[in-house]
Amino acid sequence: MIRPLSAERTFTGRSSVGVKREVLSYWHQNQNSLGLSLKQFLEQCRQSQDGRTVTFRRPW
C-alpha cells in the first residue's frame, strides 16, 4: 500500500548529523514520488536553531 506524502514532514535526531542522515534517507526513498532534485528538496527544508530538527514543506 502506498501512503500519500503529507504537505509537511518533521525529522528529529539526537544530533544534527543524525537528523541530516534521516533527511537524506527520506529523500532517497521518496525522490520519484516527490519529483524534486536533492537541491530542490533541501531548499524546502528548514533546520531548527539547535540543529536537531528539520522540517520539510512541500512546495505545492
Short mmCIF file of C-alpha atoms in Angstrom, two decimals:
data_model
loop_
_atom_site.label_atom_id
_atom_site.label_comp_id
_atom_site.label_asym_id
_atom_site.label_seq_id
_atom_site.Cartn_x
_atom_site.Cartn_y
_atom_site.Cartn_z
CA MET A 1 0.00 0.00 0.00
CA ILE A 2 1.36 3.41 -0.96
CA ARG A 3 0.77 6.18 1.54
CA PRO A 4 0.27 9.70 0.17
CA LEU A 5 3.03 12.12 1.09
CA SER A 6 1.91 14.80 3.50
CA ALA A 7 2.44 18.51 2.91
CA GLU A 8 4.82 18.79 5.87
CA ARG A 9 7.27 16.32 7.39
CA THR A 10 9.37 16.83 10.52
CA PHE A 11 12.58 14.93 11.19
CA THR A 12 14.22 14.80 14.60
CA GLY A 13 17.50 13.29 15.71
CA ARG A 14 19.89 13.09 18.63
CA SER A 15 22.35 15.34 16.79
CA SER A 16 22.48 17.48 13.67
CA VAL A 17 24.37 14.70 11.88
CA GLY A 18 21.69 12.15 12.75
CA VAL A 19 18.85 14.34 11.54
CA LYS A 20 20.68 15.15 8.29
CA ARG A 21 21.17 11.43 7.71
CA GLU A 22 17.43 10.87 8.23
CA VAL A 23 16.51 13.70 5.83
CA LEU A 24 18.77 12.33 3.08
CA SER A 25 17.43 8.83 3.59
CA TYR A 26 13.84 10.12 3.26
CA TRP A 27 14.66 11.98 0.04
CA HIS A 28 16.45 8.94 -1.40
CA GLN A 29 13.50 6.63 -0.67
CA ASN A 30 10.89 9.10 -1.97
CA GLN A 31 12.66 11.05 -4.72
CA ASN A 32 10.45 9.70 -7.52
CA SER A 33 7.16 10.48 -5.79
CA LEU A 34 8.45 13.86 -4.59
CA GLY A 35 9.55 14.83 -8.09
CA LEU A 36 12.32 17.03 -6.66
CA SER A 37 16.06 17.02 -7.16
CA LEU A 38 18.14 16.92 -3.99
CA LYS A 39 18.82 20.65 -4.31
CA GLN A 40 15.11 21.44 -4.70
CA PHE A 41 14.26 19.19 -1.75
CA LEU A 42 16.85 20.81 0.53
CA GLU A 43 15.63 24.30 -0.44
CA GLN A 44 12.27 23.35 1.10
CA CYS A 45 13.88 22.19 4.38
CA ARG A 46 14.33 24.36 7.46
CA GLN A 47 16.63 23.42 10.34
CA SER A 48 15.95 24.43 13.94
CA GLN A 49 18.49 26.51 15.85
CA ASP A 50 19.73 23.54 17.86
CA GLY A 51 20.17 21.60 14.61
CA ARG A 52 18.30 18.52 15.81
CA THR A 53 15.03 19.16 13.95
CA VAL A 54 14.44 19.66 10.23
CA THR A 55 11.06 20.50 8.72
CA PHE A 56 10.31 19.84 5.06
CA ARG A 57 7.36 21.61 3.43
CA ARG A 58 6.20 20.53 0.01
CA PRO A 59 6.20 23.45 -2.44
CA TRP A 60 2.63 22.69 -3.61
#
